[in-house]
Structure formats: C-alpha cells, structure tokens
Amino acid sequence: MTVVKSTIPESARQVTGDALQNTLVDLLGLSLIGKQVHWNIVGPRFRSIHLQLDEIVSAAREFADTVAERSSALGMPADGRPETISTAFTLPSPKNGWIRDEDAVALMTETLQEAIARLRERIKATDEPDPVTQDLLISITAELEKQRWMFDAENWPKED
C-alpha cells in the first residue's frame, strides 16, 4: 500500500494534523446537532430557524469534506468514523425530544461560539507550521461567525 507523502515537515504535520482532525470532529458533530435541532424544533419561528439550520448543516458538511481532503493531501488520513465522533465530540448538544425555537437559537449560538473559539486556537497553532491550513481554518471561522451572528440576532432583544 502506498502512503501519501506529506509536503510539510513532520513537526508541522503533527500540529496541522491535530488541528485538522479536531476541526473535522467539530464540524461533523455540528452538522449532527444542526440536523437534530432541525428535526425537533417547535415554536412560532419554526420555519425560519428550520431553514437556517439547513444552511449551517450544509456549510458544516462541505467544510468537513474540505478539511478531510486537506488532511489526506498532507498524508494524514482523516477519521470521521461514528465512534471517533461520538468519543471526541464535546460541543454543547441538545437533549432528546422537542426543542423550543428560543432554546434552539440559544443552543446554536452557544455551540457555534465554542466551535469558533476552538478554531481561533487552531488558527494560531497553524500560523507557522502550515499557513495553507491556517487559511482554510480562517475561512471556516468566518462562515461560522456569520452563522452565529444570525442565530444570535434571532433572540433580540435579549432579556438580561
């Protein structure tokens, strides 16, 4: 079996590989959370949030594919197996059952906020080892920040 050779040094490959694998786990988990909420949302804003959840799921799935392919291109096999995701995923998730629209918005805002914070750490970590991967992580972060903003705006004005 031929192994794909990396175009970056081994030390950079390790940092980059960790960043890509952890991002893959977050994105696949985010797409599952989005679908779970999508199927179970109830409330007066059902339709608009239901459709917005489709946007986040599509974006997360497309980004997951891009991240996995970047990992493979650098000689590191991506691991998106269900058992890997279920063990490694730690972003906030919904409970089983119906979820009210305002709770769905709060959950998605919180989940995206945490995913963004992790991506920003990975952006810093990949600055020197692999600017190409860093650029990919920056573009993912920009889209997730846009989605987070859209969810956050759904619950305005907030009662503090």
mmCIF file of N, CA and C in Angstrom, residues 10 13 67 69 118 146:
data_model
loop_
_atom_site.group_PDB
_atom_site.id
_atom_site.type_symbol
_atom_site.label_atom_id
_atom_site.label_comp_id
_atom_site.label_asym_id
_atom_site.label_seq_id
_atom_site.Cartn_x
_atom_site.Cartn_y
_atom_site.Cartn_z
ATOM 1 N N GLU A 10 7.694 16.928 9.274
ATOM 2 C CA GLU A 10 6.990 16.095 10.258
ATOM 3 C C GLU A 10 6.473 16.893 11.451
ATOM 4 N N ARG A 13 3.548 18.746 10.370
ATOM 5 C CA ARG A 13 2.493 17.795 10.037
ATOM 6 C C ARG A 13 1.701 17.388 11.279
ATOM 7 N N VAL A 67 -11.880 19.882 4.904
ATOM 8 C CA VAL A 67 -10.894 19.646 5.963
ATOM 9 C C VAL A 67 -10.316 18.230 5.839
ATOM 10 N N GLU A 69 -10.165 16.348 3.191
ATOM 11 C CA GLU A 69 -9.335 16.262 1.986
ATOM 12 C C GLU A 69 -7.996 16.973 2.179
ATOM 13 N N ARG A 118 -12.515 27.410 19.442
ATOM 14 C CA ARG A 118 -11.552 26.340 19.150
ATOM 15 C C ARG A 118 -10.850 26.578 17.821
ATOM 16 N N LYS A 146 -20.498 34.191 10.901
ATOM 17 C CA LYS A 146 -21.692 34.738 10.261
ATOM 18 C C LYS A 146 -22.936 33.985 10.716
#
